[in-house]
XYZ file of C-alpha atoms in Angstrom:
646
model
C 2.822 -2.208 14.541
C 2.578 -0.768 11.116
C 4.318 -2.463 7.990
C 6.213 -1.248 5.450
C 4.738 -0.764 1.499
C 4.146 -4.638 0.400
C 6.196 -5.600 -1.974
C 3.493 -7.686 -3.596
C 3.333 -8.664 -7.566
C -0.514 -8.879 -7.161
C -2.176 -5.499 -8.135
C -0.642 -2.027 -9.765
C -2.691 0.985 -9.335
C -3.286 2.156 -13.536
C -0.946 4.738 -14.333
C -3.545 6.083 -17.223
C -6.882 5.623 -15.552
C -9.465 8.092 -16.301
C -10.463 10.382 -13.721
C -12.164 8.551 -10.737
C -15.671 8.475 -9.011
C -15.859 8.670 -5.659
C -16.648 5.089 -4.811
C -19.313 3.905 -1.907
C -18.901 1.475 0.827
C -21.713 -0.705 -1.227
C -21.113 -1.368 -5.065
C -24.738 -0.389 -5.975
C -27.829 0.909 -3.990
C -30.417 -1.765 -3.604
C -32.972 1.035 -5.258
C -31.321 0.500 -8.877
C -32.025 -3.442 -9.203
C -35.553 -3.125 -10.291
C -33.898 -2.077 -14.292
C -31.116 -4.304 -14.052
C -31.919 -7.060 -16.904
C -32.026 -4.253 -19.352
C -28.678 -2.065 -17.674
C -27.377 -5.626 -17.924
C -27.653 -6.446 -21.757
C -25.987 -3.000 -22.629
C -22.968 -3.725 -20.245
C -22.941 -7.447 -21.503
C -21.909 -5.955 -25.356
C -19.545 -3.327 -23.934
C -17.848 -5.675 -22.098
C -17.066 -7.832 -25.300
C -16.214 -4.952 -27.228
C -13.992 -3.682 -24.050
C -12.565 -7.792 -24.166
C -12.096 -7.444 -27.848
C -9.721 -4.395 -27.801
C -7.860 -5.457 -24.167
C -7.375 -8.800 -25.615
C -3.719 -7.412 -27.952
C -2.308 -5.865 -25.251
C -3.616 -7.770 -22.195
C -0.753 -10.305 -20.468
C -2.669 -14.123 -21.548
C -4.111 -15.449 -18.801
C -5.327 -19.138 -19.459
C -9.463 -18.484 -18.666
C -11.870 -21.689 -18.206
C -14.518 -20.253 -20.353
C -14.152 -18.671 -23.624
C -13.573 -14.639 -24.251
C -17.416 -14.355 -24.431
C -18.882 -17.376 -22.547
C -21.094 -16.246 -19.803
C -20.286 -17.881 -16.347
C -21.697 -17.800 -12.950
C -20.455 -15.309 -10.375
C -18.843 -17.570 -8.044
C -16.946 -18.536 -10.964
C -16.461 -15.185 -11.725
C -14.803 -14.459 -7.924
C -12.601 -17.756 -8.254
C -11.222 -16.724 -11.792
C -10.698 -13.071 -10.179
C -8.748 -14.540 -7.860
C -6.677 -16.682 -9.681
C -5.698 -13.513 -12.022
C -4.515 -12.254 -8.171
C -2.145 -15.075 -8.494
C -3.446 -17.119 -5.430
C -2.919 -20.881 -5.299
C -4.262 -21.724 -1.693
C -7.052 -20.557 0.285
C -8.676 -21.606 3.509
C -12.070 -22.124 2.680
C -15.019 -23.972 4.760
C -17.767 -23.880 3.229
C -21.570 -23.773 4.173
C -25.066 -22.890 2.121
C -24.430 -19.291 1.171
C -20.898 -20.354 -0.007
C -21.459 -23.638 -1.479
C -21.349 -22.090 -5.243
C -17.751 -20.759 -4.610
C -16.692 -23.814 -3.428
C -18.545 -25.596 -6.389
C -16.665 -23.135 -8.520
C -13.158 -23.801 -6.478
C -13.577 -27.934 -7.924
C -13.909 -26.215 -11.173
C -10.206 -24.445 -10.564
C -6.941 -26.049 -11.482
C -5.013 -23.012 -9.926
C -6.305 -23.070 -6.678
C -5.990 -25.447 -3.544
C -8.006 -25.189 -0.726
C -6.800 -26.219 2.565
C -10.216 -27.234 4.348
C -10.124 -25.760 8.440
C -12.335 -27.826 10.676
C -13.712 -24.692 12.199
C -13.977 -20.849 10.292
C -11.844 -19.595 13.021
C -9.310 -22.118 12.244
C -9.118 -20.972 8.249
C -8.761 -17.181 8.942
C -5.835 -17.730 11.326
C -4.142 -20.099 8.894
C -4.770 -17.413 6.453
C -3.206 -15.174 8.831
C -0.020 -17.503 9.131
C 0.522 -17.608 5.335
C 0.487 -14.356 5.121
C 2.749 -13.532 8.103
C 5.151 -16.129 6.675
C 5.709 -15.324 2.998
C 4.250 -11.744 2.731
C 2.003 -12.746 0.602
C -2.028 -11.804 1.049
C -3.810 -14.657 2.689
C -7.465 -15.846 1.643
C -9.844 -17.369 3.229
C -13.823 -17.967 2.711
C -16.673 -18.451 4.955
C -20.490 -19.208 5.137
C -22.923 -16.221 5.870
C -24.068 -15.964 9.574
C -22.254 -17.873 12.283
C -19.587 -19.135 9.252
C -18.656 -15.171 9.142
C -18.800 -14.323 12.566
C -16.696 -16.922 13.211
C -13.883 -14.779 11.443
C -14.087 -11.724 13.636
C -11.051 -12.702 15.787
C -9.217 -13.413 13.117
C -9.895 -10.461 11.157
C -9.215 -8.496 14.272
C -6.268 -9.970 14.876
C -5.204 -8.817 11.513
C -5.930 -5.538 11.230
C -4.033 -5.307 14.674
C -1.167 -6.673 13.439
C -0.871 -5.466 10.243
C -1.081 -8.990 7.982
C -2.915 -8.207 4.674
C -5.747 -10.689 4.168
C -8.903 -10.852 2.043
C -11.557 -12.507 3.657
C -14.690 -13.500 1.455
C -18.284 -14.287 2.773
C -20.993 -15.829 1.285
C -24.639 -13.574 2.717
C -28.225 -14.368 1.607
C -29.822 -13.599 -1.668
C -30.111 -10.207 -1.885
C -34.129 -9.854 -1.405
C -33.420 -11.663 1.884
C -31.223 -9.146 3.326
C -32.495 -7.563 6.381
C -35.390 -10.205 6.481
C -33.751 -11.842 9.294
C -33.354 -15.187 7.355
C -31.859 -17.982 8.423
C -27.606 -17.792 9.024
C -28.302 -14.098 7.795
C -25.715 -11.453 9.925
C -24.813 -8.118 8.624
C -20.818 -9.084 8.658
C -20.138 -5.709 6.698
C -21.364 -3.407 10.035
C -19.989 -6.235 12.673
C -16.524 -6.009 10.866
C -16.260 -2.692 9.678
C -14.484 -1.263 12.684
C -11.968 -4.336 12.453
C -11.359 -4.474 8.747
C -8.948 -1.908 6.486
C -12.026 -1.389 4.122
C -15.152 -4.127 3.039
C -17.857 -5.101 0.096
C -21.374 -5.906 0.002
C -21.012 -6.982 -3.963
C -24.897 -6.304 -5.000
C -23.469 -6.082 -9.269
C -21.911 -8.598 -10.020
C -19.936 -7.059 -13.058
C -18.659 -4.850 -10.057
C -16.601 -8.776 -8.547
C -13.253 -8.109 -10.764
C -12.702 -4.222 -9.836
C -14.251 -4.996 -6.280
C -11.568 -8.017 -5.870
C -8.411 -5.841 -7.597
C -9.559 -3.192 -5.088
C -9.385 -5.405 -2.023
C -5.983 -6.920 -2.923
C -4.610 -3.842 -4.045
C -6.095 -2.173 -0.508
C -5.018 -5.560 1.634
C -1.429 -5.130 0.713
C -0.850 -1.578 -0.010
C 0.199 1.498 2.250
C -0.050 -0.375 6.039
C -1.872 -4.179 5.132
C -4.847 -5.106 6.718
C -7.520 -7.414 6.024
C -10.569 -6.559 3.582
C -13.716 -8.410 3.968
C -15.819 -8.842 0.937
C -19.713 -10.228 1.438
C -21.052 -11.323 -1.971
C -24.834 -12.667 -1.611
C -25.859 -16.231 -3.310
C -28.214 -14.942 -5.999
C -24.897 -12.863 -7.098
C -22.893 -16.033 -7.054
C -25.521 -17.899 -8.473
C -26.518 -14.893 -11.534
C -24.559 -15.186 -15.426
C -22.562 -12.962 -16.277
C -19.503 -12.029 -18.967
C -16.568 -10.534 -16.830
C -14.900 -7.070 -17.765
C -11.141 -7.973 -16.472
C -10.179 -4.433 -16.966
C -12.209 -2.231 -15.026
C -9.902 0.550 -13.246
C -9.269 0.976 -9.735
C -11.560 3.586 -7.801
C -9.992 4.672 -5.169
C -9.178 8.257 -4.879
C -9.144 9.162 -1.576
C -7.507 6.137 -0.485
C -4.402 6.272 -3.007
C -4.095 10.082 -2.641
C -3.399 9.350 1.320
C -0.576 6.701 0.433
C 2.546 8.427 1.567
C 4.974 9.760 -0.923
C 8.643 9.469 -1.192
C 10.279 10.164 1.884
C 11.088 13.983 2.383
C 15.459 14.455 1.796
C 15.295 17.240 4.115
C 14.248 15.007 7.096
C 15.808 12.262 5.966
C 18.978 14.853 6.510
C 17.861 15.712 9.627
C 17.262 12.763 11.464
C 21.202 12.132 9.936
C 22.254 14.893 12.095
C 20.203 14.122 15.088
C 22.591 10.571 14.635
C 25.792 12.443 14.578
C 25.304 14.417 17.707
C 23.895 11.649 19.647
C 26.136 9.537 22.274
C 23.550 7.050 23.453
C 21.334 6.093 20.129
C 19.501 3.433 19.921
C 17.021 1.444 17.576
C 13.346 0.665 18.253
C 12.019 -1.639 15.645
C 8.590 -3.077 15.282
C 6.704 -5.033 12.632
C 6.641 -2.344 10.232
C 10.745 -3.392 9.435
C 9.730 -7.065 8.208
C 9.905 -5.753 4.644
C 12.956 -3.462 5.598
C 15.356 -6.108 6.798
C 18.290 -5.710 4.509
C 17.820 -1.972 5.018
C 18.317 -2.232 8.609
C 20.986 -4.421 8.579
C 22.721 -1.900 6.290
C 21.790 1.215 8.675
C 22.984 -1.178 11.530
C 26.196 -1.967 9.649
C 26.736 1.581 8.709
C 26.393 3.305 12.380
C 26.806 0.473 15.094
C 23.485 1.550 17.005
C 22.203 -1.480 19.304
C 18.764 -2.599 18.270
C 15.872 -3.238 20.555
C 12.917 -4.863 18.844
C 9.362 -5.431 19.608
C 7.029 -8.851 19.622
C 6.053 -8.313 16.646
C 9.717 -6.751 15.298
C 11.541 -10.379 15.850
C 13.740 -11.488 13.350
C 14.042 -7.792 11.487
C 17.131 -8.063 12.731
C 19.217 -11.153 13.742
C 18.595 -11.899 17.184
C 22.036 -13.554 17.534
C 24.018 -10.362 16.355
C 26.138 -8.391 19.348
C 24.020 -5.148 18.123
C 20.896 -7.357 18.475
C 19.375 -6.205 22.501
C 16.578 -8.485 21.797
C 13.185 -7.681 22.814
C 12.528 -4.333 24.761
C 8.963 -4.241 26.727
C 6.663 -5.961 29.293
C 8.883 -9.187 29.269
C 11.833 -7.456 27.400
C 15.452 -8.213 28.064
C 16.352 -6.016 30.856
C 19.040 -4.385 28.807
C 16.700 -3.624 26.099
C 14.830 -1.746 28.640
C 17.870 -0.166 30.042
C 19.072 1.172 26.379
C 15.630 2.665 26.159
C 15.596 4.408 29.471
C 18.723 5.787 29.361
C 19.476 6.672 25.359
C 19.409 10.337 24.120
C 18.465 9.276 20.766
C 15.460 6.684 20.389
C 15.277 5.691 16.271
C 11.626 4.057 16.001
C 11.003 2.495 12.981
C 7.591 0.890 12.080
C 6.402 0.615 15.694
C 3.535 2.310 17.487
C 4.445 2.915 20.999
C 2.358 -0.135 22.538
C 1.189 0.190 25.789
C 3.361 -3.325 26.788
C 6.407 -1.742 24.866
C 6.249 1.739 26.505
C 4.241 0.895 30.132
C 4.049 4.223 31.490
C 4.237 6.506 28.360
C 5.700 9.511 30.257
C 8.602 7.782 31.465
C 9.619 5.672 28.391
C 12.808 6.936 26.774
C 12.149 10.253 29.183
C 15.500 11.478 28.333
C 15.708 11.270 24.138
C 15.229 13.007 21.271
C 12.326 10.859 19.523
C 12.189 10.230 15.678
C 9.405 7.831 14.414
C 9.199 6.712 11.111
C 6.177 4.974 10.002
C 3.889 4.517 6.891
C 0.223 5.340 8.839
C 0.744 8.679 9.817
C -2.439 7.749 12.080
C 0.229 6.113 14.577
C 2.558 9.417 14.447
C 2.073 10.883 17.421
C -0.601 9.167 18.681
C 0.469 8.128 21.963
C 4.184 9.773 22.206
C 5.292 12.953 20.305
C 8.047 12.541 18.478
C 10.964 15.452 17.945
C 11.121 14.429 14.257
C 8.227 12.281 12.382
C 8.664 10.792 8.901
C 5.510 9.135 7.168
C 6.805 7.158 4.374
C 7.474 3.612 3.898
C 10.010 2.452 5.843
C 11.929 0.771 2.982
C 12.418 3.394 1.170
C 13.476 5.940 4.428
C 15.939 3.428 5.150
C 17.239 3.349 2.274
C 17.791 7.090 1.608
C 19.232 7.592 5.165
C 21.548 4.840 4.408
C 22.387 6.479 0.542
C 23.740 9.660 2.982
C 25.700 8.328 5.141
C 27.315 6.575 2.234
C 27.963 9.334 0.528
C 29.660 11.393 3.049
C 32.416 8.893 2.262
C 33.338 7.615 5.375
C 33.588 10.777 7.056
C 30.040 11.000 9.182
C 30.547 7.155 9.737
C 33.987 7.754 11.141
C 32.123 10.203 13.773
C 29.828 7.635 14.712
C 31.562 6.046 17.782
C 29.677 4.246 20.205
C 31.693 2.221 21.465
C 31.325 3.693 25.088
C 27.226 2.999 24.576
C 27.772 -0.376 23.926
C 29.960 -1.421 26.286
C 27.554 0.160 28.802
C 24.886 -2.001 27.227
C 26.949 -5.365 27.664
C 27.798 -4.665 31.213
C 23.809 -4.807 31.064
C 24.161 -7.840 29.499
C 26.349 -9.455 31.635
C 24.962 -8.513 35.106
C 21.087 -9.477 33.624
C 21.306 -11.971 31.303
C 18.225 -13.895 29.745
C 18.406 -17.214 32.412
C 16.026 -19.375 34.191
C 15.807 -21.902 37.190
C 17.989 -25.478 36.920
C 16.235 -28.278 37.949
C 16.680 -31.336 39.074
C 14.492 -33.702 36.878
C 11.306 -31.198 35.858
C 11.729 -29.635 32.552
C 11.898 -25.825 32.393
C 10.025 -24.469 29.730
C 12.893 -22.112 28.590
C 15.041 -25.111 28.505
C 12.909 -26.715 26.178
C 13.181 -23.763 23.931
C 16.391 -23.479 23.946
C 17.140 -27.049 22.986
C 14.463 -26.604 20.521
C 16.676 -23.874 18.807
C 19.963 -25.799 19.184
C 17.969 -28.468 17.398
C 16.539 -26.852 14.354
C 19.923 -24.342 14.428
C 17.413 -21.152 14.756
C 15.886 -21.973 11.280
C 12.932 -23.045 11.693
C 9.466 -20.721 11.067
C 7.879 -20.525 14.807
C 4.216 -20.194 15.526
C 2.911 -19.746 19.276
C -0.442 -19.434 21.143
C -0.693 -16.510 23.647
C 0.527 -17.058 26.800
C 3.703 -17.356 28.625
C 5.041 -19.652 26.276
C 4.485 -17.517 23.825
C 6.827 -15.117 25.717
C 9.457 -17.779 26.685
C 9.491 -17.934 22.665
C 10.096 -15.085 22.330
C 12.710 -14.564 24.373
C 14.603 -17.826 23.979
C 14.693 -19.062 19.890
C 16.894 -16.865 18.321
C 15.667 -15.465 14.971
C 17.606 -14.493 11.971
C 15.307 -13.396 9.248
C 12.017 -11.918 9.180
C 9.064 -13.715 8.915
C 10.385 -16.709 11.116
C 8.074 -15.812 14.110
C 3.940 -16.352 13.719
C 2.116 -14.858 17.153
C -0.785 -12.851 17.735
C 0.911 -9.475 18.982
C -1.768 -6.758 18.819
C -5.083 -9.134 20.158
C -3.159 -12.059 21.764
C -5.655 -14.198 20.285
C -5.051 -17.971 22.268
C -5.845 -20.738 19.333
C -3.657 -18.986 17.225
C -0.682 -20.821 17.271
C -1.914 -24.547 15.203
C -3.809 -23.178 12.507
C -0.996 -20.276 11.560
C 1.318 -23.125 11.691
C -0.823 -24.517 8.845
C -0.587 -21.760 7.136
C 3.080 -21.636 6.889
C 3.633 -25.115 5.725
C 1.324 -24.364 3.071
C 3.022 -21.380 1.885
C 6.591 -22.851 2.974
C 6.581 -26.610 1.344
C 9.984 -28.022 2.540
C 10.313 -25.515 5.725
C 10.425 -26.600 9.497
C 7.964 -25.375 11.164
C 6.590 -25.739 14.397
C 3.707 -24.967 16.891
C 4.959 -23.612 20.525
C 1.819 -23.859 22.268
C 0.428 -24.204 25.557
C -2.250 -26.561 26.653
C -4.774 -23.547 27.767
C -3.946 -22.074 23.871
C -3.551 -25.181 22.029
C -6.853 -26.606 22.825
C -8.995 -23.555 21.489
C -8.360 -25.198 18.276
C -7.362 -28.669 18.404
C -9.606 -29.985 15.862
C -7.211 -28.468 13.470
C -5.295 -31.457 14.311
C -7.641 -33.794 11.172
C -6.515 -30.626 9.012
C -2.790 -31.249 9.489
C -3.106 -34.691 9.021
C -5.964 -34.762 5.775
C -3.582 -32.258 4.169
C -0.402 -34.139 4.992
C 1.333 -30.890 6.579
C 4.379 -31.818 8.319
C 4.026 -29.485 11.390
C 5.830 -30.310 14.367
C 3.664 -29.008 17.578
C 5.636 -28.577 20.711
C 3.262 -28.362 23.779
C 4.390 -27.312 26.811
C 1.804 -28.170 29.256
C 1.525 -26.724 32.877
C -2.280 -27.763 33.168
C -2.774 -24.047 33.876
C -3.431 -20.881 32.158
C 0.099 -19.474 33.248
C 0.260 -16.230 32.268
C -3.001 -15.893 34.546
C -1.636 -17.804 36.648
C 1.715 -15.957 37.226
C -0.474 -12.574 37.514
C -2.451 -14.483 40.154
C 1.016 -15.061 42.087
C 2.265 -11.797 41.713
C -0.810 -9.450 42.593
C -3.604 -11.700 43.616
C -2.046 -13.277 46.500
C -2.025 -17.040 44.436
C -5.562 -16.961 44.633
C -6.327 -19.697 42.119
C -9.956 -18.005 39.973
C -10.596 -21.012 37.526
C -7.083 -20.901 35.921
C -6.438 -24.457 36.727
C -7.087 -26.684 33.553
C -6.652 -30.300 34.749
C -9.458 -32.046 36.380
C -9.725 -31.534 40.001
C -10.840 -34.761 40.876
C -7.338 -36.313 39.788
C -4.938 -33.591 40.340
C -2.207 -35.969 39.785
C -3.395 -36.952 36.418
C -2.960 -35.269 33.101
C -5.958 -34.326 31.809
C -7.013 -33.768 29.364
C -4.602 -36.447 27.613
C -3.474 -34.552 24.654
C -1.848 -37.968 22.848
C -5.301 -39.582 22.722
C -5.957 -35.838 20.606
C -3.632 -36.626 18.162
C -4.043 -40.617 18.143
C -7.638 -39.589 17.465
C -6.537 -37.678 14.073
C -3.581 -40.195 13.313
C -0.657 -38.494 14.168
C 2.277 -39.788 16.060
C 2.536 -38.125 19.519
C 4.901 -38.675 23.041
C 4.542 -37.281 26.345
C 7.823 -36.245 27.655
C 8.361 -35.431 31.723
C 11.988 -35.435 32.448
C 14.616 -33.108 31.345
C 17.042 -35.784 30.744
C 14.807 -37.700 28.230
C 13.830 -34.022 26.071
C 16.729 -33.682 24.057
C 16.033 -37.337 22.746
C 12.482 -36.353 22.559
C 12.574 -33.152 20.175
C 15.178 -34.968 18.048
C 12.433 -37.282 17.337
C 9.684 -35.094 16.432
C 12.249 -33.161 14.315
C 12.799 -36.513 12.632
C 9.590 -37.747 12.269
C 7.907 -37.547 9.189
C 4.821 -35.215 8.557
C 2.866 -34.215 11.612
C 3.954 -35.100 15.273
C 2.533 -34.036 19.325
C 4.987 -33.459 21.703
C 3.209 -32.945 24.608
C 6.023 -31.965 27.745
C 4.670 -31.559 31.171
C 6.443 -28.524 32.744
C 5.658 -27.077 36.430
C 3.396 -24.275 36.864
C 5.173 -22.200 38.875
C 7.256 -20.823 36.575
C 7.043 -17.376 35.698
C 8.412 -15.015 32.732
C 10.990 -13.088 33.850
C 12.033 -10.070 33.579
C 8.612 -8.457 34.444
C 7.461 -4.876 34.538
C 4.151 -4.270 35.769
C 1.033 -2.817 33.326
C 1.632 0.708 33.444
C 4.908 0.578 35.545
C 8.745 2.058 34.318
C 12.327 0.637 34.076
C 12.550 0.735 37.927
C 9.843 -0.869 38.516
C 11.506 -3.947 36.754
C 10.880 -7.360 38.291
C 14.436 -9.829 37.883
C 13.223 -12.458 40.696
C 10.925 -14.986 41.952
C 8.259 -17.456 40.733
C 4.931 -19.067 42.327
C 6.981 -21.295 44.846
C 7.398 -17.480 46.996
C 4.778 -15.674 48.464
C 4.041 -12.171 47.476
């Protein structure tokens, strides 16, 4: 998935800025520190005068310290960041961190939201970013405090979710001594980070932190890790707030404007087509009224990705749902069968496309998207456009507008759609009855009915993160939290967290699974310390089900340590997820019949604050429709669950 240009009010790139060094992955060679003192005294009085002459023009901004009051450089990062305009971050701290967190006390602006485990603070980060758009911040220790980020940071360069990510590292004579919690978290994350820092100035922590917001939400967001060692938080210092932004290579690759030509021809392409038909990913969050517009404007059904949900309304007659590995099976069908496949911000996934040289086999491709890394980098398109999807939206949109009616009046696919809701009628989205078990799709379902398809949804990974996915029908973007891209299980609490924090007043609530939900279940004492009022729905099969249902399928049911409960008491619950919550204070039920879940969910909804529902569903359920890794539309499976053999 790539996103669209971020809209964010955070950074500009300086329209006047003199011309640009090239800039190094490291702010300064360790070589130059031995004249620093005396480098430092000069800078120190052209800073003030630089302070002196910003200070007319400059937009206030309400400092601690006085225009020429030195401070320390943890203080220095915090007050960077509050110019950023952040008011939360997700911070735990440890002994190379403990002067930024000193220097958070010192902040009125800032909140932090303490995680009871690293990974638990970068994935909240993660789901206040996902929910509001907005870059999400959190802070670690050096050594296993850091590394205990890499999942998340993964996760988010995956997926697209712009995050800064700030490590405390030993003193900066201890690097590469091998001292104690020392890890080189530049080289571990540099292949799963958009760019990183080793801050060894620290007059370089206000460009260094404009750069990294400015990178984490610019062009496709991605997260930017920036290592600043305790000596540098520790050292005095008088701020320059108006260094420049160095970035030339990166800023001169930002896509331009879209080109008109292309724009005109992917217009055409529309007007011959009979069978069109949108494939929209992530990169359309940011798009959404555009889409709906385009949608409006031409009637094309709209398939969307995992990570696409919500782009578009789910509910709509246009809307096909979700196309891919667990797709609708009319989704799939529009795909295989169109002659005109629109995809906008999406990068051909291997669980979207299975086998790549049979998906959408018979169309004329177009792919719009703003890396142009992704264009044609696993299925050639007929017509590519790198540009940010916004703004190609909106152009295509502005000419078929202005033909006034008349290429819109050509524009009739009618016959298409009705094809498509045959589809929909003959395989509908639907699921077993039973007697007095509760289905997990039921529980989703009533869970929608509930909260009237409004509330912001977090998952783990898992089938019921699929089941999600397919059932809870989203109407706006940024409604639906998962881990797409790494299918990182433990997501689905802390991004919950997240959200609340960046969405006071919203309902929002954790789908998770039992196998996903207790990878981070200490996060409960955050939810409660913080007074966030997430609502966790846990639908518990005491198995790893997606495992499981692979098991079933291909492995003959042969059961290889997917089974969660304890095997001495298979009849048992275990573990007992209420004594969890009970533990941390938070109201919790256990729910087992379907006839008593309706009752149930009302109650959570009702509750106030935090609240477990923990329902026991059966195993054997599987997600349906299936298509096997690698497989095509034929190879669809509609059928079946682990109560058959295979």
């Amino acid at each position: 998935m790539a996103s669209t240009l971020s809209k964010t009010p955070f950074t500009t790139l300086p329209s006047s800025s003199p011309s640009p060094k090239t800039v190094p992955r490291f702010s300064l060679p360790f070589s130059s520190l031995r004249s620093h003192s005396q480098r430092r005294l000069l800078r120190l009085a052209a800073a003030c005068a630089l302070s002196d002459a910003a200070a007319a023009t400059a937009q206030p901004f309400a400092s601690r310290f006085a225009l020429h009051e030195p401070r320390k450089g943890a203080d220095i990062l915090v007050e960077a960041l509050e110019r950023q305009g952040v008011t939360d971050v997700f911070a735990y701290p440890g002994g190379a961190s403990l002067e930024i967190h000193q220097a958070l006390t010192r902040s009125s602006a800032i909140r932090n939201v303490l995680p009871r485990h690293e990974q638990g603070g970068v994935f909240a980060a993660e789901g206040y970013a996902r929910s509001s758009g907005r870059p999400g911040v959190c802070i670690a220790t050096s050594g296993p405090g850091a590394t205990n980020l890499v999942s998340g940071l993964a996760d988010a360069m995956l997926d697209s979710v712009p995050l800064v990510a700030i490590t405390g590292q030993v003193p900066r004579r201890m690097i590469g001594t091998d001292a104690f919690q020392e890890t080189p978290i530049v080289e571990v994350t540099r292949s799963i980070t958009k760019h990183n820092y080793l801050v060894l100035d620290v007059d370089d922590i206000p460009r260094i932190v404009n750069e990294a917001f400015f990178l984490a939400t610019s062009g496709r967001p991605g997260p930017v890790l920036i290592d600043v060692p305790k000596d540098i938080q520790q050292q005095l210092a008088i701020p320059n707030w108006d260094q420049s932004i160095k970035l030339p290579g990166y800023t001169a690759r930002l896509p331009k404007s879209p080109d008109q030509k292309l724009l005109e021809l992917v217009v055409r392409l529309l007007l011959d087509s009979k069978k069109p038909v949108l494939y929209v990913g992530g990169g359309c969050l940011n798009s959404s009224d555009e889409l709906r517009r385009f949608v409006e404007l031409t009637g094309v059904p709209v398939a969307s990705t995992l990570m696409g949900l919500g782009a578009y309304p789910i509910g709509h007659e246009n809307s096909l749902q979700m196309l891919g590995m667990h797709g609708t099976v009319y989704a799939n069908y529009a795909v295989d069968k169109c002659d005109l496949l629109l995809a906008f911000g999406v990068r051909f996934d291997d669980r979207v496309t299975g086998k790549l040289e049979a998906f959408a086999s018979r169309a004329k491709i177009v792919h719009i998207d703003i890396d142009s890394a992704e264009i044609g980098k696993n299925k050639q398109p007929h017509v590519s456009v790198c540009a940010d999807l916004k703004l190609a939206l909106g152009g295509i949109n502005r000419l078929l507008e202005s033909r006034g009616g008349v290429g819109v009046r050509k524009l009739d696919f009618r016959g298409w759609r009705e094809e498509l809701n045959e589809q929909k009628r003959k395989f509908p989205l639907s699921y077993k009855t039973l007697e007095e078990e509760i289905c997990p799709q039921y529980a989703i379902e009533v869970l929608d009915e509930l909260t009237n398809g409004d509330a912001i949804v977090s998952t783990g990974v898992g089938q019921h993160q699929m089941w999600a996915a397919q059932f809870y029908k989203y109407k706006r973007p940024r409604q639906w939290l998962t881990s797409g891209g790494l299918g990182a299980m433990g997501f689905g609490l802390p991004a919950a967290i997240g959200a609340a924090v960046a969405n006071p007043g919203a309902v929002v609530v954790d789908i998770d699974g039992d196998g996903s939900f207790i990878m981070n279940v200490q996060e409960l004492a955050t939810i409660k310390v913080e007074k966030l009022p997430v609502k966790i729905l846990l639908l518990n099969n005491q198995h790893l089900g997606m495992v499981v249902q692979w098991e079933d399928r291909f492995y003959k049911s042969n059961r290889a340590h997917t089974y969660l409960g304890d095997p001495s008491n298979e009849n048992a619950i275990f573990p007992n997820m209420l004594k969890f919550a009970d533990a941390c204070g938070i109201p919790a039920a256990r729910v087992t019949k379907k006839g008593e879940l309706r009752g149930a969910i009302q109650k959570m909804l009702d509750t106030p604050g935090p609240y477990l529902l923990d329902v026991i569903v059966p195993h054997q359920e599987h997600v349906l429709p299936m298509i096997p890794s690698n497989g095509t539309f034929q190879d669809v499976i509609t059928e079946g669950d682990g109560r058959q053999s295979y």
